[in-house]
Structure formats: C-alpha cells, structure tokens
Amino acid sequence: MPKQVIRTSEAPASPVFSQAIKVGATIYVSAIVGTDPKTGQPVGSTVQEQARQALINCENILKAAGATREHVVEVHVLISRSHDFAA
C-alpha cells in the first residue's frame, strides 16, 4: 500500500520528519508541538496554552489528510518537564 506524506502550512513543519503519513485509511501524526506555525514561537507561557496549540496544530494536520479529531483512536503526550504533569 503506498504512503502519502501530509503537509500543511497550518501546522509547524520540521526538516527531520513529516507532519503526518497516510497509509490507506490510517493517518500517523507525529511530534506536534505548541508553536505558532507562522512564527515558529511557542504559544503562551504555560503548558496549558502550548498543549491547546498543539491540539489545534494536530487538528489542522488531520484536516489536511481528510480527517477530524473524531477519527482519532490513540494519542500519546510527552511532557518535557515533570512538574508540568499535574497541569
């Protein structure tokens, strides 16, 4: 089954990995961060603000792939600072 690279200017891009890969009906989205896609800067100063932006970025990638958050089956969250866990 061929894979399709998903790209959108509505989410941050990386020179290291794709925003998403679509194989058949499955979309793999990876390493979405809470930065503004236009400025490349973190949105807000709190983990909550940055998490909210990361979810917006993820939704924009899903939209570019023809999906919505209602299609999401599994999400993994990585927190870089353990003291942010409670937030």
Coordinates of N, CA, C and O in Angstrom, one line a residue:
M1 N 0.8 -1.2 0.0 CA 0.0 0.0 0.0 C 0.9 1.2 0.0 O 1.8 1.4 0.8
P2 N 0.7 2.2 -0.9 CA 1.5 3.4 -1.0 C 1.3 4.3 0.2 O 0.2 4.4 0.8
K3 N 2.3 5.0 0.6 CA 2.2 6.0 1.7 C 2.1 7.4 1.1 O 2.7 7.7 0.0
Q4 N 1.4 8.3 1.7 CA 1.2 9.7 1.3 C 1.8 10.6 2.4 O 1.3 10.5 3.5
V5 N 2.7 11.5 2.1 CA 3.2 12.5 3.0 C 2.1 13.6 3.1 O 1.7 14.1 2.1
I6 N 1.7 13.9 4.3 CA 0.8 15.0 4.5 C 1.5 16.2 5.0 O 2.3 16.2 5.9
R7 N 1.2 17.4 4.3 CA 1.9 18.6 4.7 C 0.8 19.7 4.7 O -0.1 19.8 3.8
T8 N 0.9 20.7 5.6 CA 0.1 21.8 5.7 C 0.9 23.0 6.3 O 1.7 22.8 7.2
S9 N 0.6 24.2 5.8 CA 1.2 25.4 6.3 C 0.5 25.8 7.6 O 1.0 26.7 8.3
E10 N -0.6 25.2 8.0 CA -1.3 25.5 9.1 C -0.8 24.8 10.4 O -1.5 24.8 11.4
A11 N 0.3 24.2 10.3 CA 1.0 23.5 11.5 C 2.5 23.6 11.3 O 3.0 23.7 10.2
P12 N 3.2 23.6 12.4 CA 4.7 23.7 12.3 C 5.2 22.5 11.5 O 4.8 21.4 11.6
A13 N 6.3 22.8 10.7 CA 7.0 21.8 9.9 C 8.3 21.5 10.5 O 8.8 22.3 11.3
S14 N 8.9 20.4 10.1 CA 10.2 20.0 10.6 C 11.0 19.5 9.4 O 10.5 18.8 8.6
P15 N 12.3 19.8 9.4 CA 13.1 19.2 8.4 C 13.5 17.8 8.7 O 14.0 17.1 7.8
V16 N 13.2 17.3 9.9 CA 13.6 16.0 10.3 C 12.5 14.9 10.0 O 12.8 13.8 9.7
F17 N 11.3 15.3 10.1 CA 10.2 14.3 10.0 C 9.0 15.0 9.3 O 8.8 16.2 9.3
S18 N 8.1 14.1 8.8 CA 6.8 14.6 8.2 C 5.8 15.0 9.3 O 5.8 14.4 10.4
Q19 N 4.9 15.9 8.9 CA 3.8 16.2 9.9 C 2.9 15.0 10.1 O 2.5 14.7 11.2
A20 N 2.7 14.3 9.0 CA 1.9 13.1 9.0 C 2.2 12.2 7.8 O 2.6 12.7 6.8
I21 N 1.9 10.9 8.0 CA 1.9 10.0 6.9 C 0.6 9.3 6.8 O 0.1 8.8 7.9
K22 N 0.0 9.1 5.6 CA -1.2 8.4 5.5 C -1.0 7.2 4.7 O -0.4 7.2 3.6
V23 N -1.4 6.0 5.2 CA -1.3 4.7 4.6 C -2.7 4.1 4.6 O -3.2 3.8 5.6
G24 N -3.3 4.0 3.4 CA -4.6 3.6 3.3 C -5.5 4.6 4.0 O -5.4 5.8 3.8
A25 N -6.3 4.1 5.0 CA -7.2 5.0 5.8 C -6.6 5.4 7.1 O -7.2 6.1 7.8
T26 N -5.3 5.0 7.4 CA -4.7 5.3 8.6 C -3.8 6.5 8.5 O -3.0 6.5 7.5
I27 N -3.8 7.4 9.4 CA -3.0 8.6 9.4 C -2.1 8.6 10.7 O -2.6 8.4 11.8
Y28 N -0.8 8.7 10.5 CA 0.1 8.7 11.6 C 0.6 10.2 11.7 O 1.3 10.7 10.8
V29 N 0.3 10.8 12.8 CA 0.7 12.2 13.1 C 1.8 12.1 14.2 O 1.6 11.4 15.2
S30 N 2.9 12.9 14.0 CA 4.0 12.7 15.0 C 4.6 14.1 15.4 O 4.7 15.0 14.7
A31 N 4.9 14.1 16.7 CA 5.7 15.2 17.3 C 5.1 16.6 17.1 O 5.8 17.5 16.6
I32 N 3.9 16.8 17.4 CA 3.2 18.1 17.2 C 3.4 18.9 18.5 O 3.2 18.5 19.6
V33 N 3.9 20.1 18.3 CA 4.3 21.0 19.4 C 3.4 22.2 19.5 O 2.7 22.5 18.5
G34 N 3.4 22.9 20.6 CA 2.5 24.0 20.8 C 3.1 25.3 20.3 O 3.1 26.3 21.0
T35 N 3.6 25.3 19.1 CA 4.1 26.6 18.5 C 3.2 27.1 17.4 O 2.5 26.4 16.8
D36 N 3.3 28.4 17.2 CA 2.5 29.1 16.2 C 3.2 28.7 14.8 O 4.4 28.9 14.6
P37 N 2.4 28.2 13.9 CA 3.0 27.7 12.6 C 3.5 28.9 11.8 O 4.4 28.7 10.9
K38 N 3.1 30.1 12.0 CA 3.5 31.3 11.2 C 4.8 31.9 11.8 O 5.7 32.3 11.1
T39 N 4.9 31.9 13.1 CA 6.1 32.5 13.8 C 7.2 31.5 14.2 O 8.3 31.8 14.4
G40 N 6.7 30.2 14.4 CA 7.6 29.2 15.0 C 7.9 29.4 16.5 O 8.7 28.7 17.0
Q41 N 7.2 30.3 17.1 CA 7.4 30.6 18.5 C 6.4 29.8 19.4 O 5.2 29.7 18.9
P42 N 6.7 29.4 20.6 CA 5.8 28.8 21.5 C 4.6 29.8 21.7 O 4.8 31.0 21.8
V43 N 3.4 29.2 21.8 CA 2.2 30.0 22.1 C 2.0 30.0 23.6 O 1.8 29.0 24.2
G44 N 2.0 31.2 24.2 CA 1.8 31.4 25.6 C 3.0 30.9 26.4 O 4.0 30.3 25.9
S45 N 2.9 31.0 27.7 CA 4.0 30.7 28.6 C 3.7 29.5 29.5 O 4.5 29.0 30.2
T46 N 2.4 29.0 29.4 CA 2.0 27.8 30.2 C 1.9 26.6 29.4 O 1.7 26.6 28.2
V47 N 2.0 25.4 30.1 CA 1.8 24.1 29.5 C 0.4 24.0 28.9 O 0.2 23.4 27.8
Q48 N -0.6 24.6 29.5 CA -1.9 24.5 29.1 C -2.1 25.2 27.7 O -2.7 24.7 26.8
E49 N -1.5 26.4 27.6 CA -1.6 27.2 26.3 C -0.9 26.5 25.2 O -1.4 26.4 24.1
Q50 N 0.3 25.9 25.5 CA 1.0 25.2 24.5 C 0.4 23.9 24.1 O 0.4 23.5 22.9
A51 N -0.3 23.2 25.1 CA -1.0 22.0 24.8 C -2.2 22.3 23.9 O -2.5 21.5 22.9
R52 N -2.9 23.4 24.2 CA -4.0 23.7 23.4 C -3.6 24.0 21.9 O -4.2 23.6 21.0
Q53 N -2.5 24.7 21.8 CA -2.0 25.0 20.4 C -1.5 23.7 19.7 O -1.7 23.5 18.5
A54 N -0.9 22.8 20.4 CA -0.5 21.5 19.9 C -1.7 20.8 19.3 O -1.7 20.2 18.2
L55 N -2.8 20.8 20.0 CA -4.1 20.2 19.6 C -4.6 20.9 18.4 O -5.1 20.2 17.4
I56 N -4.6 22.2 18.3 CA -5.0 22.9 17.1 C -4.1 22.5 15.9 O -4.6 22.3 14.8
N57 N -2.8 22.5 16.1 CA -1.9 22.1 15.1 C -2.2 20.7 14.6 O -2.2 20.4 13.4
C58 N -2.5 19.8 15.5 CA -2.8 18.4 15.1 C -4.1 18.4 14.3 O -4.2 17.7 13.3
E59 N -5.1 19.1 14.8 CA -6.4 19.2 14.0 C -6.2 19.7 12.6 O -6.8 19.2 11.7
N60 N -5.3 20.7 12.4 CA -5.0 21.2 11.1 C -4.3 20.2 10.2 O -4.6 20.1 9.0
I61 N -3.5 19.3 10.8 CA -2.8 18.3 10.0 C -3.9 17.2 9.6 O -3.9 16.7 8.5
L62 N -4.7 16.8 10.6 CA -5.8 15.9 10.3 C -6.7 16.4 9.2 O -7.0 15.6 8.3
K63 N -7.0 17.7 9.2 CA -7.8 18.3 8.2 C -7.2 18.1 6.8 O -7.8 17.8 5.8
A64 N -5.9 18.4 6.8 CA -5.1 18.3 5.5 C -5.1 16.9 5.0 O -5.0 16.7 3.8
A65 N -5.3 15.9 5.9 CA -5.3 14.5 5.5 C -6.7 14.0 5.2 O -6.9 12.8 4.9
G66 N -7.7 14.9 5.4 CA -9.1 14.5 5.2 C -9.8 13.9 6.4 O -10.7 13.1 6.2
A67 N -9.3 14.2 7.6 CA -9.9 13.6 8.8 C -10.2 14.7 9.8 O -9.9 15.8 9.6
T68 N -10.8 14.3 10.9 CA -11.1 15.2 12.0 C -10.7 14.5 13.3 O -10.3 13.3 13.3
R69 N -10.8 15.2 14.4 CA -10.4 14.6 15.7 C -11.3 13.5 16.1 O -11.0 12.6 16.9
E70 N -12.5 13.4 15.5 CA -13.4 12.3 15.8 C -12.9 11.0 15.2 O -13.4 9.9 15.6
H71 N -12.0 11.0 14.3 CA -11.4 9.8 13.7 C -10.2 9.3 14.6 O -9.7 8.3 14.3
V72 N -9.7 10.1 15.5 CA -8.5 9.7 16.3 C -8.8 8.5 17.2 O -9.8 8.5 17.9
V73 N -7.9 7.6 17.2 CA -8.0 6.4 18.0 C -7.1 6.4 19.2 O -7.5 6.0 20.3
E74 N -5.9 7.0 19.1 CA -5.0 6.9 20.2 C -4.1 8.2 20.2 O -3.7 8.7 19.1
V75 N -3.8 8.7 21.4 CA -2.9 9.9 21.5 C -1.9 9.6 22.6 O -2.2 9.1 23.6
H76 N -0.6 10.0 22.3 CA 0.4 9.9 23.3 C 0.9 11.4 23.6 O 1.1 12.1 22.6
V77 N 1.1 11.7 24.8 CA 1.6 13.1 25.2 C 2.9 12.9 25.9 O 3.0 12.2 26.8
L78 N 3.9 13.7 25.4 CA 5.2 13.7 26.0 C 5.4 15.1 26.7 O 5.2 16.1 26.1
I79 N 5.7 15.1 28.0 CA 5.9 16.3 28.7 C 7.3 16.4 29.1 O 7.9 15.5 29.6
S80 N 8.0 17.5 28.7 CA 9.4 17.6 28.9 C 9.8 18.0 30.3 O 10.9 17.7 30.8
R81 N 8.9 18.6 31.1 CA 9.2 18.9 32.5 C 8.2 18.2 33.4 O 7.0 18.5 33.3
S82 N 8.7 17.4 34.3 CA 7.8 16.6 35.1 C 6.9 17.4 36.0 O 5.8 17.0 36.3
H83 N 7.3 18.6 36.4 CA 6.5 19.5 37.3 C 5.3 20.0 36.5 O 4.4 20.5 37.1
D84 N 5.2 19.9 35.2 CA 4.0 20.3 34.4 C 3.0 19.2 34.3 O 1.9 19.4 33.8
F85 N 3.2 18.0 34.9 CA 2.3 16.9 34.7 C 0.9 17.1 35.3 O 0.0 16.8 34.6
A86 N 0.8 17.7 36.4 CA -0.5 18.0 37.1 C -1.3 18.9 36.2 O -2.5 18.8 36.2
A87 N -0.7 19.8 35.5 CA -1.4 20.8 34.6 C -2.1 20.1 33.5 O -3.1 20.4 33.0

